[in-house]
PDB file of C-alpha atoms in Angstrom:
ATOM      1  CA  UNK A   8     167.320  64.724 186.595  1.00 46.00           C
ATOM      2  CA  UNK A   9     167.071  65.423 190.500  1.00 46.00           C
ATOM      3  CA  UNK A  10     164.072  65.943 192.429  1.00 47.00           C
ATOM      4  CA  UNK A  11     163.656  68.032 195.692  1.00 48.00           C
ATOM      5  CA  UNK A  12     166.140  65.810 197.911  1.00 49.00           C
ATOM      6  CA  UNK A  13     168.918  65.924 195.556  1.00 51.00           C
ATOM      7  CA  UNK A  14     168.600  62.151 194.260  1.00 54.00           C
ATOM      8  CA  UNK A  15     168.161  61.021 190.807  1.00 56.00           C
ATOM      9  CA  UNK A  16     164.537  60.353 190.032  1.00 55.00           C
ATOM     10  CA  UNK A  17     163.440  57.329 190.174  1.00 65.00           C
ATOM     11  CA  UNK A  18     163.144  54.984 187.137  1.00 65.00           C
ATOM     12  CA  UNK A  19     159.538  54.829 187.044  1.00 73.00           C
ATOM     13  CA  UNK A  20     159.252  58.767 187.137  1.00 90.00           C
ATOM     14  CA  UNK A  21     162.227  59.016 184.437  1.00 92.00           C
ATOM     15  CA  UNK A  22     160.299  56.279 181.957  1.00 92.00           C
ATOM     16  CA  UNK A  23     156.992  58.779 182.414  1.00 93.00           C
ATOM     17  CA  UNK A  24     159.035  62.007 181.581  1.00 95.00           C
ATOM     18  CA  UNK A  25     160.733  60.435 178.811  1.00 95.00           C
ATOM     19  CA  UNK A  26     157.504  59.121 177.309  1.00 95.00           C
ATOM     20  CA  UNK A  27     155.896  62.296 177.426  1.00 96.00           C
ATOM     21  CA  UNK A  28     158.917  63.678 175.582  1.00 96.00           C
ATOM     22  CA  UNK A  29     158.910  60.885 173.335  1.00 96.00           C
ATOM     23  CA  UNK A  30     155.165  61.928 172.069  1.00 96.00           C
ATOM     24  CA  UNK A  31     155.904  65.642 172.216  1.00 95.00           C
ATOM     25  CA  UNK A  32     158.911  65.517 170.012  1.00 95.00           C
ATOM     26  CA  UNK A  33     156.863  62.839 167.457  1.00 95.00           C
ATOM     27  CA  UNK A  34     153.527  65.418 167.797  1.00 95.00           C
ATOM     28  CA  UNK A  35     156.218  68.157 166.821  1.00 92.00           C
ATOM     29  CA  UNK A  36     157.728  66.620 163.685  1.00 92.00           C
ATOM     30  CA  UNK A  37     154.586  65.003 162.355  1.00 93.00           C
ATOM     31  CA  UNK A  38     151.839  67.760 163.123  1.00 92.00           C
ATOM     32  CA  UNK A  39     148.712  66.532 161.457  1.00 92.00           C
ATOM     33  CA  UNK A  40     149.919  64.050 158.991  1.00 94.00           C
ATOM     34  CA  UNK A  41     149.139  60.018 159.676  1.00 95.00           C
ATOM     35  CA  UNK A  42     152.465  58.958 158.667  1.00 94.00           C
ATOM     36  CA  UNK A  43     155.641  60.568 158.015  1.00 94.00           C
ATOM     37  CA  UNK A  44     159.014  59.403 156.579  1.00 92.00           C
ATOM     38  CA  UNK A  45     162.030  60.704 158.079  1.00 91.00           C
ATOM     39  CA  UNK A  46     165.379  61.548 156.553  1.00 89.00           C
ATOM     40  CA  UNK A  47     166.973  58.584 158.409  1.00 89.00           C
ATOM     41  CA  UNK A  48     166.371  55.739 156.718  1.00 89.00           C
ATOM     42  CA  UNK A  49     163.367  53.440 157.520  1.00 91.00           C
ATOM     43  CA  UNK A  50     162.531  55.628 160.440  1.00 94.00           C
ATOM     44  CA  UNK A  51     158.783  56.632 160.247  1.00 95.00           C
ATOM     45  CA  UNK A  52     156.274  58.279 162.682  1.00 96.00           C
ATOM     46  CA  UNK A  53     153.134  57.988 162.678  1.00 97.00           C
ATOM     47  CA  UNK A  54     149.928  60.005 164.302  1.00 97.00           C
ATOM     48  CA  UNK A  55     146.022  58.487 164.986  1.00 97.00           C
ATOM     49  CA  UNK A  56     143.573  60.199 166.695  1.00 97.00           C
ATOM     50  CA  UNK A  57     140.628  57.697 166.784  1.00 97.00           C
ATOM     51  CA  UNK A  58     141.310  54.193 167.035  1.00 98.00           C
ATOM     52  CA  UNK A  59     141.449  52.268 163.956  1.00 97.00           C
ATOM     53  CA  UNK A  60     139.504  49.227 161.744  1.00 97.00           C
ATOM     54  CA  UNK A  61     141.110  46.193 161.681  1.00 97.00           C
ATOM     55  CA  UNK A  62     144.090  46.589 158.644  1.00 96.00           C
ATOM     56  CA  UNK A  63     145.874  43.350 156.998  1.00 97.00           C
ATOM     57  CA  UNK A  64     149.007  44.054 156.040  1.00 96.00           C
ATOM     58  CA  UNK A  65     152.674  43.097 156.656  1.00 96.00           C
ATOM     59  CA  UNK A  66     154.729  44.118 158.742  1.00 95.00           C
ATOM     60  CA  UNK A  67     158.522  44.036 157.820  1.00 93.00           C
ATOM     61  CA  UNK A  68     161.446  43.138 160.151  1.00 93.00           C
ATOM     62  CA  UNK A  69     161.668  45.936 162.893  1.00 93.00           C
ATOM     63  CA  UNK A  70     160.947  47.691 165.841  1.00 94.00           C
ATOM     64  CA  UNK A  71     157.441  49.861 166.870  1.00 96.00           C
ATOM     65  CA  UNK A  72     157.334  52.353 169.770  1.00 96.00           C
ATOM     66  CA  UNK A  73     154.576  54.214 171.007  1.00 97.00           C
ATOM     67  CA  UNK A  74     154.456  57.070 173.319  1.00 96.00           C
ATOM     68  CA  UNK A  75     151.100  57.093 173.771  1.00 96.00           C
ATOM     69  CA  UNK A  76     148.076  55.104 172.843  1.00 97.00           C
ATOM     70  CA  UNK A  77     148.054  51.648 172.422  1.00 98.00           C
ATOM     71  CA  UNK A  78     148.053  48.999 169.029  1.00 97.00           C
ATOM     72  CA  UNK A  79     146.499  45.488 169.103  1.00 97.00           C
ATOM     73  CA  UNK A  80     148.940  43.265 166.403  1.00 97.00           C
ATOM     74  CA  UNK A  81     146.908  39.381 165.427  1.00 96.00           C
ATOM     75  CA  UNK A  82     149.468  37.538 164.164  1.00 94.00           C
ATOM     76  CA  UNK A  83     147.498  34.048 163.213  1.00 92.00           C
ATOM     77  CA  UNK A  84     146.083  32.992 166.832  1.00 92.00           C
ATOM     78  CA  UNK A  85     148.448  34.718 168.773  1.00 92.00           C
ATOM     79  CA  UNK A  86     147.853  38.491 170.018  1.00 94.00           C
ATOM     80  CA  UNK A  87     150.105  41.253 170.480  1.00 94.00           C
ATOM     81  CA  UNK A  88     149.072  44.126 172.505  1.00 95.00           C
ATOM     82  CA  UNK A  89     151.623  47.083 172.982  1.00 96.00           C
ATOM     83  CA  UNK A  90     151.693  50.411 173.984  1.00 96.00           C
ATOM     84  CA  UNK A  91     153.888  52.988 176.003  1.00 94.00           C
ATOM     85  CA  UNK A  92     155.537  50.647 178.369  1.00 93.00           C
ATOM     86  CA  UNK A  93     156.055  47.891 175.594  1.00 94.00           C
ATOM     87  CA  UNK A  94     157.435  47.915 172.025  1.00 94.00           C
ATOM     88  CA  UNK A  95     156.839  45.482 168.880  1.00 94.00           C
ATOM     89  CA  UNK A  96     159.867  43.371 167.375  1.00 91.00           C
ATOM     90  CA  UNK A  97     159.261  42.148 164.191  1.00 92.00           C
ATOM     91  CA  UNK A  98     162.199  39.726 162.962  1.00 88.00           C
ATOM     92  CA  UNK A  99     160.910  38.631 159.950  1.00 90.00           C
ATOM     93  CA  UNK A 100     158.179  39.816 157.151  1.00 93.00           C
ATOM     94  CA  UNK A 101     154.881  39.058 158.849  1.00 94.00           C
ATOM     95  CA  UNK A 102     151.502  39.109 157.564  1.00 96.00           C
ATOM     96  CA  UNK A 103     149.416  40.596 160.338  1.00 96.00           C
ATOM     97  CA  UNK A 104     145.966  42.145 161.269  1.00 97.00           C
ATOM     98  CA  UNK A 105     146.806  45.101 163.117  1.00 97.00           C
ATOM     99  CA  UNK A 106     144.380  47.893 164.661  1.00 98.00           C
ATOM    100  CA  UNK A 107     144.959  51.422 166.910  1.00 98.00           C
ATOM    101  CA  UNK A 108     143.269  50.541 169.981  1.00 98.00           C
ATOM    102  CA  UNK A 109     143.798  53.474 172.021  1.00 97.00           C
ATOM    103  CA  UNK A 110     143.676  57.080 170.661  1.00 97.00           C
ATOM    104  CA  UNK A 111     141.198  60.822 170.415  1.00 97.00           C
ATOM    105  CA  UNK A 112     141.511  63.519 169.205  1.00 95.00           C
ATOM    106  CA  UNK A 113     143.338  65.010 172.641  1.00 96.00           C
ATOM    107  CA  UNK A 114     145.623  61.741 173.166  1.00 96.00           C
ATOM    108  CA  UNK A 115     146.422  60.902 169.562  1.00 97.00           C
ATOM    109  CA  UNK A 116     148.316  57.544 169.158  1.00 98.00           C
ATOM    110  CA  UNK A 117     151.928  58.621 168.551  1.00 98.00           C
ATOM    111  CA  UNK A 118     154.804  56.166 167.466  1.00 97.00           C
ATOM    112  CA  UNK A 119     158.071  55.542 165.525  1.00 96.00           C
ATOM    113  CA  UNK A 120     158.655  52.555 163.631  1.00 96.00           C
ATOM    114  CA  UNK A 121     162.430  51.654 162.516  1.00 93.00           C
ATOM    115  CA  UNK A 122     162.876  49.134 159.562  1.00 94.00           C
ATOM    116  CA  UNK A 123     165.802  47.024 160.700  1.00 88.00           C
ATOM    117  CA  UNK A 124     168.483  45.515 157.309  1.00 86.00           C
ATOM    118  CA  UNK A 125     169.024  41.594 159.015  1.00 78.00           C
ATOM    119  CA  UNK A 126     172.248  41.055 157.265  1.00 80.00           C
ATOM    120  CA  UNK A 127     173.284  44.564 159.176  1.00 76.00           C
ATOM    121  CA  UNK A 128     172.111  43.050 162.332  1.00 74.00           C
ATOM    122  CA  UNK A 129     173.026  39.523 161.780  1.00 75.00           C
ATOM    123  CA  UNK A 130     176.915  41.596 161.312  1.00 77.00           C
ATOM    124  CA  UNK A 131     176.647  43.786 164.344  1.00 70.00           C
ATOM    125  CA  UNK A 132     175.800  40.703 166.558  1.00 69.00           C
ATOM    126  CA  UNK A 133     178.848  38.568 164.925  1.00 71.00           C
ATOM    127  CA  UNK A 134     181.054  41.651 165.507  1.00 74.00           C
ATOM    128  CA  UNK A 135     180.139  42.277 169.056  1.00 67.00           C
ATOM    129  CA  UNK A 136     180.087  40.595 172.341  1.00 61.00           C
ATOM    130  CA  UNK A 137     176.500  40.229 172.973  1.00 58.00           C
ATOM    131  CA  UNK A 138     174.679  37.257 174.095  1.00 58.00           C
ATOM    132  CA  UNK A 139     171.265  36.156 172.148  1.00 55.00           C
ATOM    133  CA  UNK A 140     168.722  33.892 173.577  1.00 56.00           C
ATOM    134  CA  UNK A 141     167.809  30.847 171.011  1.00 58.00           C
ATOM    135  CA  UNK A 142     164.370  31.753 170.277  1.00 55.00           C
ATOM    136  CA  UNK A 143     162.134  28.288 170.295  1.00 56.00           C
ATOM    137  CA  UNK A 144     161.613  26.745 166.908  1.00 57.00           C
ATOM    138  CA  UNK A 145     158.214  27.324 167.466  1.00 64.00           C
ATOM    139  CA  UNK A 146     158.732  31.153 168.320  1.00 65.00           C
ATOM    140  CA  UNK A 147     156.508  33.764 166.200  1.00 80.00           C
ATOM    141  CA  UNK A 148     158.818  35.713 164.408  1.00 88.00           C
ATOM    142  CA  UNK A 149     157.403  38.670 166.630  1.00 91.00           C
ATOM    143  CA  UNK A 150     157.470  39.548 170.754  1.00 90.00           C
ATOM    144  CA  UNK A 151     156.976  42.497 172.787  1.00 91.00           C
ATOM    145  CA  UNK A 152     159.327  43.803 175.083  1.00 90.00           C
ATOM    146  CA  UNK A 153     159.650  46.622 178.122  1.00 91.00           C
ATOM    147  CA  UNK A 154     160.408  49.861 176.733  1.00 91.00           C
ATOM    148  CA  UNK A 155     163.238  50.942 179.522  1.00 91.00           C
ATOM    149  CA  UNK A 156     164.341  53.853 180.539  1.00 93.00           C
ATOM    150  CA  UNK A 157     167.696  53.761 178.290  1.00 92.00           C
ATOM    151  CA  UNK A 158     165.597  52.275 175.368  1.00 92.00           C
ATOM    152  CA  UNK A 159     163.313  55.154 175.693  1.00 95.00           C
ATOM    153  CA  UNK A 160     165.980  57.789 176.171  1.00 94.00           C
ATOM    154  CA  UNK A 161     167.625  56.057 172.603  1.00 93.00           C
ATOM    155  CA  UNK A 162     164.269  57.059 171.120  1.00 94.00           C
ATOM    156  CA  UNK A 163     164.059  60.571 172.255  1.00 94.00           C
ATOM    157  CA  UNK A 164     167.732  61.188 170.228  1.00 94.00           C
ATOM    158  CA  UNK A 165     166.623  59.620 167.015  1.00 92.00           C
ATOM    159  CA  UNK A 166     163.748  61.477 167.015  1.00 93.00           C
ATOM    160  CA  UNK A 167     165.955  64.615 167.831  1.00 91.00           C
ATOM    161  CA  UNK A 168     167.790  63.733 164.673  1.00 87.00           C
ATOM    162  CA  UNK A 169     165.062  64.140 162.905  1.00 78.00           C
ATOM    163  CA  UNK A 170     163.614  67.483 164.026  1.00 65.00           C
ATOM    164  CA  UNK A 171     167.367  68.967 164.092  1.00 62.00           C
ATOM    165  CA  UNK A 172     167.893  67.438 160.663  1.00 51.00           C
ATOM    166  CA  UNK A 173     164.884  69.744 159.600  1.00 48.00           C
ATOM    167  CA  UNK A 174     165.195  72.798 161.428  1.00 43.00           C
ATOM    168  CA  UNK A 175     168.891  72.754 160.499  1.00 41.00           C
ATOM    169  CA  UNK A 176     169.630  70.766 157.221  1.00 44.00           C
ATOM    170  CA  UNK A 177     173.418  70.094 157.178  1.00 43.00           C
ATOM    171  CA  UNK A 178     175.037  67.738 154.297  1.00 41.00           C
ATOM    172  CA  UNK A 179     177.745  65.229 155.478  1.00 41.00           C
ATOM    173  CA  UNK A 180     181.245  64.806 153.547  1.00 38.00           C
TER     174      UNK A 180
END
């Protein structure tokens, strides 16, 4: 994208644009619904438009993005706060209070959460190159982390996926 000067935008404009696209492509696909499953596997989105009671539940090993709004995740004593500048990580099956924090009905809480298989990750990090930190033996099982630019832009094509999977259904051989 270039702006009036012929430069790239800058990073911090590019993260806002692809946020708002984020939430207007999960607002698309889910309409009115609270949750919806997606044809890829363990992808769902989900919709709130009032913040929520406090919910136990587990979560299961994966990753949580919102595009707007914000989610408050009590895991024992330790608090997780995350919203569109920082996703959830879940590594292992958690049991967790978790509440929407931020949403209305003009600025609904939009997100995506992706169920990740370990053994498929635990095989993709043996296969490739990439260096993992040792997490502390005392580590959570959970963290947030900076939704970037690329990480948001990774987003915006899965949830492509989905809306092009449903506009135009197409089998694979």
């Amino acid at each position: 994208m270039k702006n009036d000067r012929g430069h790239a935008a800058p990073l911090p404009d590019r993260a806002r644009e692809l946020r708002a696209e984020l939430a207007r492509k999960i607002a698309l696909f889910i309409g009115s619904a609270e949750n919806r499953a997606t044809e890829i596997p363990g992808l769902t989105l989900h919709r709130r438009s009032a913040p929520t009671a406090p919910c136990s539940m587990t979560y299961q090993p994966g990753v949580t993005v919102i595009a707007q709004g914000r989610k408050r995740v009590e895991l024992g004593r330790t608090t997780f706060i995350y919203d569109a500048s920082r996703f959830l990580l879940t590594s292992v099956d958690l049991p967790v209070v978790s509440r929407v924090i931020e949403a209305s009905e003009e600025v609904p809480c939009l997100a995506l959460s992706l169920k990740l298989e370990m053994p498929v990750v635990r095989e993709l990090l043996s296969r490739q190159e990439i260096e993992v930190a040792e997490a502390p033996s005392d580590s959570p099982g959970m963290a947030t982390g900076k939704t970037t630019v690329e990480f948001l832009s990774a987003c915006c094509r899965l949830v492509t996926c989905c809306t092009r999977r449903r506009t135009f259904p197409f089998s694979v051989a």
